[in-house]
XYZ file of C-alpha atoms in Angstrom:
618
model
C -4.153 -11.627 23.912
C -5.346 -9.952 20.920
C -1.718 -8.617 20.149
C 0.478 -11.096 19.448
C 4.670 -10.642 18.893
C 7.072 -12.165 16.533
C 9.587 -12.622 19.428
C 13.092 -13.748 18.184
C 11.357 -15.801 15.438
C 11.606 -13.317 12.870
C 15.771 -13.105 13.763
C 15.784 -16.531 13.790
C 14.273 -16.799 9.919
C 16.975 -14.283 8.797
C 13.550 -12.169 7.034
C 13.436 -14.250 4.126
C 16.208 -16.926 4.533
C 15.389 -20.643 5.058
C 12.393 -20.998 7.172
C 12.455 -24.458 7.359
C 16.627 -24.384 8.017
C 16.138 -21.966 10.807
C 13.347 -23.964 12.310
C 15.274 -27.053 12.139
C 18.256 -25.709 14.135
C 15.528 -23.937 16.894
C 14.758 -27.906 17.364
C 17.834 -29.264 17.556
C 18.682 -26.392 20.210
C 15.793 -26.758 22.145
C 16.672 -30.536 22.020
C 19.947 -30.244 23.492
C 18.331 -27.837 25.947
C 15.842 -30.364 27.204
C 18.957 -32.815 27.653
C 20.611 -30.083 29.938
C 17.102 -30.071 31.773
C 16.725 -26.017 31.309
C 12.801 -26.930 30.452
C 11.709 -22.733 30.083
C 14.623 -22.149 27.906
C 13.870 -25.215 25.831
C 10.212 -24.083 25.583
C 11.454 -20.619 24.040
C 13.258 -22.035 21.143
C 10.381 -24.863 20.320
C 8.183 -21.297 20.293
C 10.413 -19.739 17.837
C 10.846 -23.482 15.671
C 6.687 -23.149 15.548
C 6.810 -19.697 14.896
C 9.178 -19.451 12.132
C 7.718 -23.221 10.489
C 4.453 -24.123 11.957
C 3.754 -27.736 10.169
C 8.269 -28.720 10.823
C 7.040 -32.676 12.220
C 10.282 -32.265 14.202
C 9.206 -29.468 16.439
C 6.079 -31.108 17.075
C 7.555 -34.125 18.290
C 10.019 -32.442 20.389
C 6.460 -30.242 21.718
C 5.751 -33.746 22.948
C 8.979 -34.388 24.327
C 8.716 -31.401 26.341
C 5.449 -31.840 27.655
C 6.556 -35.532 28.851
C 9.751 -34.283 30.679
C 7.501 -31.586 32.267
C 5.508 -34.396 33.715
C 2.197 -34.091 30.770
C 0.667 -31.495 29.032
C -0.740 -29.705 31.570
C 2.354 -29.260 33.306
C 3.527 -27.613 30.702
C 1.485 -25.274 29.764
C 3.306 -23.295 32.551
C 6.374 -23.233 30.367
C 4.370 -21.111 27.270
C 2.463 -18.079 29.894
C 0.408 -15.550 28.149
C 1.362 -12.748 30.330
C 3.271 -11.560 27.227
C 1.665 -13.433 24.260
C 4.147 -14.309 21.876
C 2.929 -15.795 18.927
C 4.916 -19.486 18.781
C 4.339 -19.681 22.974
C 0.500 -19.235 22.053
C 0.327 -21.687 19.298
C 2.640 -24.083 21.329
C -0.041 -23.767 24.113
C -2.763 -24.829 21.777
C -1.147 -27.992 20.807
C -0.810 -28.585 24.389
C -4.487 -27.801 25.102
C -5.351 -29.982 22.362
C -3.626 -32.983 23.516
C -5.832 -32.683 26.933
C -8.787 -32.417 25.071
C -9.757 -28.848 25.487
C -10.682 -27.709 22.396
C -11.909 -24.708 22.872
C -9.209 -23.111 24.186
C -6.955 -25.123 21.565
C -9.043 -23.725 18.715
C -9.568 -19.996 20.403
C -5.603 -19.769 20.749
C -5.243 -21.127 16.763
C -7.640 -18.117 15.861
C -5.672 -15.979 17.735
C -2.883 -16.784 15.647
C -5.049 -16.204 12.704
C -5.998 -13.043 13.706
C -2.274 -12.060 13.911
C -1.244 -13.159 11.144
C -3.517 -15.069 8.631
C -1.173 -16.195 5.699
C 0.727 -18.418 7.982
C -0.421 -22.310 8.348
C -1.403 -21.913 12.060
C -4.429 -24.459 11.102
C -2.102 -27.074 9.186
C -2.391 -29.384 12.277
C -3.750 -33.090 12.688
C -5.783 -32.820 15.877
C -7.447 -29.749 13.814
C -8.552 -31.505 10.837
C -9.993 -34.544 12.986
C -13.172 -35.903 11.634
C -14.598 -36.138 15.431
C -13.590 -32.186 16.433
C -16.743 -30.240 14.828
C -18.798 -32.882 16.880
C -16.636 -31.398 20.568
C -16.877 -27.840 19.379
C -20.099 -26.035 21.128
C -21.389 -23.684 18.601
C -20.465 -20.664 20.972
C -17.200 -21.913 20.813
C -16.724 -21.856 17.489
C -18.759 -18.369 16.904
C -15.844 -16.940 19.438
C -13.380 -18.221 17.843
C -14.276 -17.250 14.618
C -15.224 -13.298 15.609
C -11.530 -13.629 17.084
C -10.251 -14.386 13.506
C -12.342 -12.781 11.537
C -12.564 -9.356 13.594
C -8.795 -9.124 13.406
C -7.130 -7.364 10.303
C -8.626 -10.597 8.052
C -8.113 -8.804 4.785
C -11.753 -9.195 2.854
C -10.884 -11.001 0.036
C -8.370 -13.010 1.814
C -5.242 -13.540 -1.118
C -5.554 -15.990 -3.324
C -2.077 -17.216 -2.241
C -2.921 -17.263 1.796
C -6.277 -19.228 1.629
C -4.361 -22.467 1.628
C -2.695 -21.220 5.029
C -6.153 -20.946 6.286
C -8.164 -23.688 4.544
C -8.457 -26.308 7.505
C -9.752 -23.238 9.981
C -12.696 -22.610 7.011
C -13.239 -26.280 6.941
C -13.906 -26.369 10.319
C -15.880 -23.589 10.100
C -17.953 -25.151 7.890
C -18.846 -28.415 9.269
C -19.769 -26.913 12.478
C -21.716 -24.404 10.926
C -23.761 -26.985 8.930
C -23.849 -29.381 12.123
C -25.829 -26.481 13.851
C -28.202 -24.928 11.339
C -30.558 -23.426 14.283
C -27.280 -21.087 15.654
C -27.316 -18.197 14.048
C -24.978 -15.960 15.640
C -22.637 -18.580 14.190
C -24.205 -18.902 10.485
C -23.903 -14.968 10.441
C -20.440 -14.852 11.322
C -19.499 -17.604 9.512
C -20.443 -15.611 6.238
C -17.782 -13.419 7.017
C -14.994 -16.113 6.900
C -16.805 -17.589 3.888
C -17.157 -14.133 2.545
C -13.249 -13.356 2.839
C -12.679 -16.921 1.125
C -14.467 -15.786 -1.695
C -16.893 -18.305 -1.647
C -19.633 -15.992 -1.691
C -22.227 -18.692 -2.525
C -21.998 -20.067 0.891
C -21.304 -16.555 2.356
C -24.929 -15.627 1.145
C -26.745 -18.916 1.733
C -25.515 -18.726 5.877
C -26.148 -15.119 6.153
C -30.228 -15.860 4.470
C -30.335 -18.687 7.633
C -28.843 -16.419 10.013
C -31.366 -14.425 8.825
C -33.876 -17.254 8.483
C -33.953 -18.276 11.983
C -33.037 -15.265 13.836
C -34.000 -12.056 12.290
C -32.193 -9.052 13.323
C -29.721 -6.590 12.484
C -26.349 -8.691 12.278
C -27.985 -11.488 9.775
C -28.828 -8.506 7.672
C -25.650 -6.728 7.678
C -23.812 -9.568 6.743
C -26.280 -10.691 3.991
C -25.825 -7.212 2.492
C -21.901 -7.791 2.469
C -22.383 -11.122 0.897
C -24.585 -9.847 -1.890
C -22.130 -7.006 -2.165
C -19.352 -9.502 -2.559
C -21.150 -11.809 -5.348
C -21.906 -8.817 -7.285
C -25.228 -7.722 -6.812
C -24.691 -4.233 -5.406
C -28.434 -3.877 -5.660
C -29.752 -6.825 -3.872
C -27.160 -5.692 -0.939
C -28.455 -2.580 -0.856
C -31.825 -3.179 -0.357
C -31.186 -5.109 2.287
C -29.251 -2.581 3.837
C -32.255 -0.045 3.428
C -34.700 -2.155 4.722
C -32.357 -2.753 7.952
C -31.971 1.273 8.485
C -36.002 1.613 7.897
C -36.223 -0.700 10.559
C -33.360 0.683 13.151
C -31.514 3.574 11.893
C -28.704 3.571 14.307
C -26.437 1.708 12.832
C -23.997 4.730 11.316
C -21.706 2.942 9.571
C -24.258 0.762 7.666
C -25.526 4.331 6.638
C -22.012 5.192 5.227
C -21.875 1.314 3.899
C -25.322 2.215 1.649
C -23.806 5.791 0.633
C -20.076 3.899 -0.382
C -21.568 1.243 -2.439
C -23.940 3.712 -4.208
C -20.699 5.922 -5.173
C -18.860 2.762 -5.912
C -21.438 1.536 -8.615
C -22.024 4.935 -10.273
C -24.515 6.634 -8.063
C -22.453 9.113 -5.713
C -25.730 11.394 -6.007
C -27.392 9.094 -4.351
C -24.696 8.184 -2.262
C -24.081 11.732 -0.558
C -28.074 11.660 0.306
C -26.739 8.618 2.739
C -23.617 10.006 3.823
C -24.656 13.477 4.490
C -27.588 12.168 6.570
C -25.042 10.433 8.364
C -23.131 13.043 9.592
C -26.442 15.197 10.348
C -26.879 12.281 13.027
C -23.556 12.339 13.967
C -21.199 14.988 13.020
C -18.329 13.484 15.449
C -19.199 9.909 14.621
C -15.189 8.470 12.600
C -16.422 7.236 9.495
C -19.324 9.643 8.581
C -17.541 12.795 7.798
C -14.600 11.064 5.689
C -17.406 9.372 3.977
C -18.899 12.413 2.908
C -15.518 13.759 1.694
C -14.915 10.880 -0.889
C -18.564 10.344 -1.965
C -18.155 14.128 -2.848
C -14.737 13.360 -4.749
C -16.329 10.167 -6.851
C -19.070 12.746 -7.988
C -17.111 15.192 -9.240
C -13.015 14.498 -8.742
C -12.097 17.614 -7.296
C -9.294 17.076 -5.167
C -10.476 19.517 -2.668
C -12.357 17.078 -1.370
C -8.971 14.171 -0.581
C -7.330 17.633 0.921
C -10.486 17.843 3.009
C -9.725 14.339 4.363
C -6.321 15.267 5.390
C -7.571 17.906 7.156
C -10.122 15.926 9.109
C -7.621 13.400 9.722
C -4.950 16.250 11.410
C -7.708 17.080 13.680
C -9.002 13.924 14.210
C -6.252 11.753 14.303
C -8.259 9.323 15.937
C -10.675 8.868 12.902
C -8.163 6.776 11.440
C -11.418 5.731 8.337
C -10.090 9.250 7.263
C -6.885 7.397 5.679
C -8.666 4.464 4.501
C -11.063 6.620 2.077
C -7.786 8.743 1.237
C -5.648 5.817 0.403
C -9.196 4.326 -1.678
C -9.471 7.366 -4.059
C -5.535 7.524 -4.350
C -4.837 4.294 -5.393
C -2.740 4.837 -8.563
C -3.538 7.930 -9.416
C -0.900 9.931 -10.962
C 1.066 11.806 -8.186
C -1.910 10.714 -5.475
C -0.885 7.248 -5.354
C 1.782 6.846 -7.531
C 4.823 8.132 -9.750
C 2.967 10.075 -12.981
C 3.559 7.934 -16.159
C 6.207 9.138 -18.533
C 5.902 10.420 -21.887
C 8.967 11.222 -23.617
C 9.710 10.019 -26.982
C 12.946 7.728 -25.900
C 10.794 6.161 -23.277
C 8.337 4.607 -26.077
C 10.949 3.333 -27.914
C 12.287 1.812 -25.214
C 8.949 -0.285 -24.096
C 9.212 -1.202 -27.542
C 12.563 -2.628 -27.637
C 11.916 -4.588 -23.901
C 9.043 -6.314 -25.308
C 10.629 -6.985 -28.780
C 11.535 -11.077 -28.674
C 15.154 -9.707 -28.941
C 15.069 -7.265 -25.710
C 17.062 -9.973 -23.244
C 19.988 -10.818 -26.123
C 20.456 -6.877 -26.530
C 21.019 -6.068 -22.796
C 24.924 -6.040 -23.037
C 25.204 -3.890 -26.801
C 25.867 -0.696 -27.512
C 21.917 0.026 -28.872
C 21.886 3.671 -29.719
C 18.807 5.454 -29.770
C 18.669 9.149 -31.339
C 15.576 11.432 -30.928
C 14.946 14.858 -32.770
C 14.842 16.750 -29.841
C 16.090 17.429 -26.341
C 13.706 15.766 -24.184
C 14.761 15.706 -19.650
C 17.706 13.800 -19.404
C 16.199 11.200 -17.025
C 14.586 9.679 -20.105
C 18.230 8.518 -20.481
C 18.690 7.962 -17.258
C 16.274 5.063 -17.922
C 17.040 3.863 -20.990
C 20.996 3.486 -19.537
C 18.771 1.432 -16.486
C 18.061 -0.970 -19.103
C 20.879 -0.742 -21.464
C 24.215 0.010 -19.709
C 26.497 0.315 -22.832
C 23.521 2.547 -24.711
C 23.418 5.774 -26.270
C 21.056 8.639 -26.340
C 21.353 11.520 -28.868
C 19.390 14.225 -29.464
C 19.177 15.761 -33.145
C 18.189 19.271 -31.876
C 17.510 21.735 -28.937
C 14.305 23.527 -29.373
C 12.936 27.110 -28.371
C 13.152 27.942 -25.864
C 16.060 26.145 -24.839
C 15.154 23.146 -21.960
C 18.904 23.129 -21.217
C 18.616 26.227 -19.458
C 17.052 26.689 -15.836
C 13.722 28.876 -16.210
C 14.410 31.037 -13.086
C 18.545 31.389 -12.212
C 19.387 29.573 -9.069
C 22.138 28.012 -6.657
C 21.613 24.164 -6.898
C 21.480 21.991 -10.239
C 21.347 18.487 -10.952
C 22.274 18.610 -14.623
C 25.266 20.382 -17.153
C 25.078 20.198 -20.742
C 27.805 19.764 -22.845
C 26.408 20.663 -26.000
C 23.269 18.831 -26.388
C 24.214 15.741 -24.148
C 23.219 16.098 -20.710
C 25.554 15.048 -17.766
C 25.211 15.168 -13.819
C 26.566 17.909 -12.092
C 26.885 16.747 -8.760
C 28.792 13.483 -7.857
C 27.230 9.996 -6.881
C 25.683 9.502 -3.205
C 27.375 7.366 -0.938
C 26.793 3.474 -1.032
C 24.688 4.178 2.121
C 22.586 6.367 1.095
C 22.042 4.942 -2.164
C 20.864 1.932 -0.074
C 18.500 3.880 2.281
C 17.086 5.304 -1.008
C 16.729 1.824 -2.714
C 14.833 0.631 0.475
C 12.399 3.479 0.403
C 11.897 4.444 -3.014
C 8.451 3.369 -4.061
C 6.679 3.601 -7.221
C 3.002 3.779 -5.182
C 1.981 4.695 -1.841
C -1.091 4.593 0.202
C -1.368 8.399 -0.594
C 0.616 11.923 -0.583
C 0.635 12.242 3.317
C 1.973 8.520 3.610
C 4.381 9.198 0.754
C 5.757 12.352 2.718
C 5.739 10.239 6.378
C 7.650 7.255 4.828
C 10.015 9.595 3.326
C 11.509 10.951 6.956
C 13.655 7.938 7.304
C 15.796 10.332 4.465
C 15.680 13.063 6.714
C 19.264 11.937 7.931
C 21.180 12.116 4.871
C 23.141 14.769 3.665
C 21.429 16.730 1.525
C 24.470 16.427 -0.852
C 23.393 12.628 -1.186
C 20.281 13.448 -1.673
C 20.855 15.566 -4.769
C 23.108 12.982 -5.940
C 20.426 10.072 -6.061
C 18.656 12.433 -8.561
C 20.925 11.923 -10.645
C 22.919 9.107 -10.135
C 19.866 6.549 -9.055
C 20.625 2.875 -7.554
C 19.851 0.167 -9.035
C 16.197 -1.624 -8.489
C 16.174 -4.025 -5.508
C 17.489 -7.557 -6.718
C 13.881 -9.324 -6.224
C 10.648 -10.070 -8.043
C 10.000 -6.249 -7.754
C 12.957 -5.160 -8.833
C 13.519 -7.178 -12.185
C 9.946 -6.243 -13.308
C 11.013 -2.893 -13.148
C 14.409 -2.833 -14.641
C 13.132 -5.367 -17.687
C 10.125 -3.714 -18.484
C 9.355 0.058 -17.062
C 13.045 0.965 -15.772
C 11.648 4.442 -16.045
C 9.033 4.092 -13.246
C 11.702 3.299 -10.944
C 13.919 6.456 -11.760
C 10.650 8.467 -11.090
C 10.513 6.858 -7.787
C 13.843 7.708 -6.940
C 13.537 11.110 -7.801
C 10.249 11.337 -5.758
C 11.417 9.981 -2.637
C 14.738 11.730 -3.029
C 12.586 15.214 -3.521
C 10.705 14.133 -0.364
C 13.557 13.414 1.787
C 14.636 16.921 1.036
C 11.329 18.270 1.913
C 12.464 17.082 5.096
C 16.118 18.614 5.240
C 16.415 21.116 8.446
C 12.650 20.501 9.179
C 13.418 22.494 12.024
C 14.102 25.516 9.947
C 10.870 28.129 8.992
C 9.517 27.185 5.766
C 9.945 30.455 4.021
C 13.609 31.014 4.661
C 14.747 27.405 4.762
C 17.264 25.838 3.306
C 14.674 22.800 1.644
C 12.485 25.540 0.292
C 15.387 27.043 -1.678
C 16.462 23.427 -2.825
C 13.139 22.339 -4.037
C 12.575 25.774 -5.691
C 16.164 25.517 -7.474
C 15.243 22.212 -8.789
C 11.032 23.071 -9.703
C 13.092 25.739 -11.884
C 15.986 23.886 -12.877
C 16.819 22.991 -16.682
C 13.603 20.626 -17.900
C 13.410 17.471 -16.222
C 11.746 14.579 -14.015
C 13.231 16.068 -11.460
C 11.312 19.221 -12.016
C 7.903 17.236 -11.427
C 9.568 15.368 -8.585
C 10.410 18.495 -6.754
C 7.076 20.093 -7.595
C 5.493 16.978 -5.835
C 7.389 17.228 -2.930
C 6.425 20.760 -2.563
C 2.696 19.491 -3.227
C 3.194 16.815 -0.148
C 4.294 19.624 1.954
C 1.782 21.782 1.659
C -1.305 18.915 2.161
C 0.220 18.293 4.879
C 1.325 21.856 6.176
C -1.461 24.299 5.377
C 0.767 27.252 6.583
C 2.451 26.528 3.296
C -0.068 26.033 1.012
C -0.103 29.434 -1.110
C 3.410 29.677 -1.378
C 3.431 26.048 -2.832
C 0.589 27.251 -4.913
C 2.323 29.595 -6.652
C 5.350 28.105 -6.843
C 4.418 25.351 -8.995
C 1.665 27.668 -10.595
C 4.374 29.678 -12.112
C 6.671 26.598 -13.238
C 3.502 25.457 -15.132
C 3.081 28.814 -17.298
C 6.263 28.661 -18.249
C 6.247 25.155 -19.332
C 2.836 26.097 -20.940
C 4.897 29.400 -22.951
C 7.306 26.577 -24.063
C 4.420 24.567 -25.104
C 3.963 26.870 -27.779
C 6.692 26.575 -29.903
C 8.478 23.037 -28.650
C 6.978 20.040 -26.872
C 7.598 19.988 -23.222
C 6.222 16.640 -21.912
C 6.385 17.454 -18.448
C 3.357 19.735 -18.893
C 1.065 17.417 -18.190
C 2.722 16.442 -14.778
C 2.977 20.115 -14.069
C -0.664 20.331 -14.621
C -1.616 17.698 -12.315
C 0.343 19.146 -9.407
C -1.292 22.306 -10.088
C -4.623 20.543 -9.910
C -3.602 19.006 -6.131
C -3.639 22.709 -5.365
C -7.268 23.034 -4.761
C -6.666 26.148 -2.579
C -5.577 27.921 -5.365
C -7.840 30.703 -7.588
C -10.457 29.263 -10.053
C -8.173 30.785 -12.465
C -5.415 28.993 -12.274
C -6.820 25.328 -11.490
C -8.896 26.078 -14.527
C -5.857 27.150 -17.028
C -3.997 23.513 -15.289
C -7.613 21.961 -16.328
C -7.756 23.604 -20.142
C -3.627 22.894 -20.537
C -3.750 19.297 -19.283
C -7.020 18.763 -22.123
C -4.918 20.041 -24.817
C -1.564 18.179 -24.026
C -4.084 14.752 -23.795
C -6.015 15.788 -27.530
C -2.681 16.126 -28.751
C -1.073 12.634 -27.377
C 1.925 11.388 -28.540
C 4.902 14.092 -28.334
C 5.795 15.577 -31.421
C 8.861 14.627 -31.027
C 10.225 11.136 -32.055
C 13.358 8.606 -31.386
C 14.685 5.995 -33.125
C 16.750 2.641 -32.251
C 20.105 1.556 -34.167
C-alpha cells in the first residue's frame, strides 16, 4: 500500500478548478447514490469528495451515513478494499477504523496518505487531534507510522506552505514521543519529522535521547542530520566520524561525511571520504556519483557532471546519479537553466519594468534605439513587454551580424535594412500551445532538459522553426506574469531552447551525421547572430551528453561558431560570446586547447562587462 492513486479525483477537481465545488457535488452524488441503495458506487464518489477536499464536513457526514446503511463501520470497510489502494478509499478507511477504535490502523492508513502526498490535510481530522489518542497509540505504533511518512518522498525541509497540511500528524508525533521518553527507535525517528518541520531544536534534542538511552548507529545518524540541519556542519560531522570509527559499513553515511565536507568548503577533504567509499564498494549507487560531484565542487570542471551521465546510462538503476547531477546544475547557465542575457536593449528594458511608470506604459508606443545591431530576439522581448514598441538600431557593425557566418538552407531571420524580421511564418495554435506547456526557463539538468523536450518530437519541424521566432505568449498564471512583467526575455530564451531541443529530436530515427536535425541545428548555430544561435548550440550540447557517438562532431561544431564570434569580438561586440563560451566549456571531451581559448575568451568578455554598445528609451 505504499503506492497510492489519484483515481478519478484529480478529473473530478478539473486540475486546479474548485476543489471544494467539485467535492461538494461528489457528496451530493454519492448521496443520491446511497438513496438508490448502490452502497460500492456511493463509496467511490465519497472517496473522490475526500480525495479532492479532505476536511469538506459534508463528506464526512455522509462517511457516516454510509457506514450506518452498511450496517456500522466495520461493515463498511468492505466498501473501501485495498487490493488497489486508491488514495480517498484509504483515507475513507481510516475514518472508519477510527470510529471502531483502532487507531493504529486509522493512524498507519493517515501516514500512508502522507507519504503519498504530504501537502494535502490528510491529518486535519477531529478523532486525530483528540487529547486522549497519544495515550491509545503504543509507541511501535506510532514509530511505524511515522517511518511510513517520513520514509516516503517527505521533502527535507518540508515547504513552508505544506507544514500546516501536516501540523496535527507532527503534533501527534510529539506528544507521543514525549509520553515515551525511554523508546528510542521512536525519539530517533521522530527527529526526522521534526527535522523536515524545521524545528531543528527538537530534531536535535530527540535524536541526543535516542541516543541517550539507546546508543547505536540510527540515534547517531539522525543526530548528525539534525546538527547538519541547525547549522553546525561540524558538530554533525563528528558525529558521523565517530559512528564510521565505530562500524564502517554504513556507505552512504561515508558519502553523507564526504557531501557535507564539499558542501561547506572542504571537497579535499571530502573526496578522501568519497573515494574510500567506492574503494569499499565500487558497485555500491551512491558512492561513485558521489565521487563525481565532490570532484566537480573542487575544481568545476564539467567533465566530472558528464561523468555522471555516463554512470547513470550504465547504471540506470543508480538513480543518486541524477540527484548529484540535478544538485550541481541547479541554475547554472545552460546546466540548469536558460544563460542570462546581455544585450544593451535588454538593460534598458529591466530598467523601464521596474521604473514606478512600467505598468501605465504597457499599451504606448515606447521606442527604444540602440547604436548597434544587437540578435533580434532582444526585440523579440522587449515587443513581449511592450506590444506597440519600437526597436532601432543606429548602426551595423563589422563584420556584419546580419549575415549567416557559414551559408546554409534554413533561417529564422531577414533583414530589411537594419530591422530584423522573421522569415518563416507563425506555428500553428497547437503547437504554440505544446511549446508554451513545455518551455521552461530551468530544468533538473541537460539530460532532463533533452527527455522533457520529446513531447516536441511530433511537431512539424516547420512549427518548430516558427516558435523561434514567433514565441507564445507566457502561461496566464503566477509564473507567467512574473515573466512577462519583469524578465520577458528569460522566457523567449526558453522558447528558443526547448524549440532547439524538440528539433534535436526531429527524425530521431535518422543517423546523426546525415540527418535532417543535424543540418537544422547547424543552419541555425551558423545563422545571422542571435539567441537562437546559443539555443541551437545547446541543443547540440544536450545531444551529445547524452549521445557520446556524437560528441566530437558537436565539439567542433560549436568550437568553430565560437572563433568566429571571438574574430567578431575584435572589432564589434558580439554578446553571445559568452554563451558560446559556456557551451564550449560543456564540451569537456574536447582538446585542452580549445576549452582553454572558451576559458581565456569567457574571462575577457566578463573584465569587460557591460556591452559597448548602448540603447536608449523615448
Amino acid at each position: 500500500m505504499d503506492e497510492l492513486h489519484a483515481g478519478d479525483a484529480e478529473l473530478c477537481a478539473g486540475g486546479g478548478g474548485d476543489e471544494r465545488l467539485a467535492a461538494e457535488g461528489e457528496t451530493a452524488l454519492a448521496r443520491l447514490i446511497m438513496d438508490g441503495g448502490d452502497l460500492p458506487h456511493a463509496a467511490s464518489h465519497l472517496g473522490n469528495a475526500i480525495a479532492i477536499d479532505p476536511r469538506l464536513p459534508e463528506t464526512h457526514e455522509a462517511l457516516a451515513e454510509l457506514a450506518a446503511r452498511a450496517g456500522g463501520p466495520h461493515a463498511a470497510l468492505d466498501l473501501f478494499p485495498l487490493d488497489r489502494p486508491f488514495i480517498g478509499a484509504v483515507v475513507c478507511r481510516a475514518h472508519l477504523q477510527a470510529a471502531r477504535g483502532e487507531w493504529a490502523e486509522a493512524v498507519g492508513l493517515i501516514a500512508a496518505a502522507v507519504r503519498a502526498e504530504y501537502d494535502r490535510p490528510w491529518s486535519h481530522v477531529a478523532w486525530l487531534t483528540q487529547d486522549a489518542l497519544p495515550a491509545l497509540l503504543p509507541p511501535h505504533v506510532m514509530t511505524q507510522a511515522l517511518a511510513r511518512a517520513v520514509g516516503g518522498a517527505l521533502p527535507d525541509p518540508v515547504p513552508e506552505a505544506a507544514r500546516e497540511a501536516l501540523r496535527p500528524f507532527y503534533d501527534l508525533t510529539r506528544a507521543v514521543v514525549e509520553r515515551h521518553p525511554g523508546e528510542a527507535q521512536l525519539a530517533a525517528i521522530g527527529s526526522g519529522l521534526a527535522r523536515r518541520f524545521g524545528d531543528t531544536d527538537r530534531a536535535i534534542a530527540w535524536a541526543e535521547q535516542a541516543r541517550r538511552v539507546q546508543p547505536g548507529h540510527v540515534p547517531s545518524v539522525m543526530l548528525g542530520y539534525a546538527l547538519r540541519a541547525a547549522g553546525r556542519p561540524d558538530d554533525a560531522l563528528g558525529v558521523w566520524e565517530e559512528e564510521i570509527a565505530r562500524d564502517a559499513s554504513d556507505l552512504s553515511l561515508t558519502v553523507d561525511i564526504a557531501e557535507l565536507y564539499a558542501t561547506t568548503g572542504r571537497p579535499e577533504r571530502g573526496l578522501v571520504w568519497a573515494e574510500r567509499a567506492v574503494a569499499a564498494d565500487p558497485g555500491h549507487p551512491q558512492a561513485a556519483p558521489a565521487v563525481h560531484g565532490v570532484r566537480y565542487a573542487a575544481d568545476g570542471d564539467p567533465a566530472h557532471l558528464l561523468a555522471l551521465v555516463d554512470h547513470l546510462r550504465a547504471h540506470p538503476d543508480h538513480p543518486y546519479a541524477a540527484t548529484v547531477l540535478a544538485r550541481h546544475s541547479e541554475w547554472q547557465p545552460w546546466l540548469g537553466a536558460v544563460d542570462g542575457a546581455t544585450e544593451a536593449t535588454v538593460n534598458v528594458l529591466h530598467q523601464i519594468l521596474e521604473s514606478p511608470a512600467a505598468e501605465s506604459s504597457r499599451d504606448h508606443e515606447v521606442a527604444l534605439s540602440a547604436s548597434m545591431i544587437e540578435p533580434p530576439s532582444a526585440t523579440l522581448a522587449f515587443l513581449l513587454a511592450f506590444p506597440k514598441g519600437e526597436v532601432t538600431q543606429a548602426s551595423v557593425g563589422d563584420p556584419d551580424p546580419r549575415l549567416p557566418a557559414r551559408p546554409g538552407r534554413v533561417q529564422v531571420w531577414r533583414y530589411e535594412d537594419r530591422t530584423a524580421l522573421p522569415a518563416v511564418p507563425p506555428p500553428s495554435p497547437e503547437a504554440a500551445q505544446l511549446v508554451q506547456d513545455t518551455a521552461s526557463v530551468s530544468w533538473p539538468h541537460l539530460p532532463a532538459a533533452y527527455d522533457h523536450a520529446v513531447r516536441l518530437s511530433g511537431l512539424a519541424l516547420g512549427d518548430l522553426l516558427g516558435v523561434l521566432v514567433h514565441p507564445p505568449l507566457p502561461a496566464d498564471d503566477r509564473h507567467g506574469a512574473f515573466l512577462r512583467d519583469h524578465r520577458p526575455e528569460l522566457w523567449v530564451r526558453a522558447v528558443q531552447t526547448f524549440a532547439c531541443l524538440g528539433i534535436a529530436h526531429h527524425r530521431a530515427d535518422q543517423p546523426w551525421e546525415d540527418s535532417e536535425r543535424r543540418a537544422v541545428l547547424l543552419d541555425l548555430l551558423f545563422g545571422p547572430e542571435d539567441w537562437v544561435t546559443e539555443t541551437a548550440a545547446l541543443a547540440m550540447v544536450a545531444t551529445a551528453w547524452v549521445d557520446p557517438a556524437v560528441r566530437a562532431d558537436v565539439g567542433l561544431r560549436v568550437t568553430e561558431r565560437m572563433l568566429d564570434a571571438a574574430t567578431a569580438y575584435r572589432t564589434r561586440e558580439v554578446t553571445i560570446l559568452g554563451s558560446l563560451c559556456r557551451l564550449v566549456l560543456l564540451c569537456p571531451w574536447l582538446d585542452d586547447t580549445y576549452t582553454g581559448l572558451a576559458r581565456d575568451l569567457l574571462a575577457r568578455v566578463n573584465d569587460r562587462g557591460t556591452p559597448a554598445g548602448g540603447a536608449e528609451a523615448e
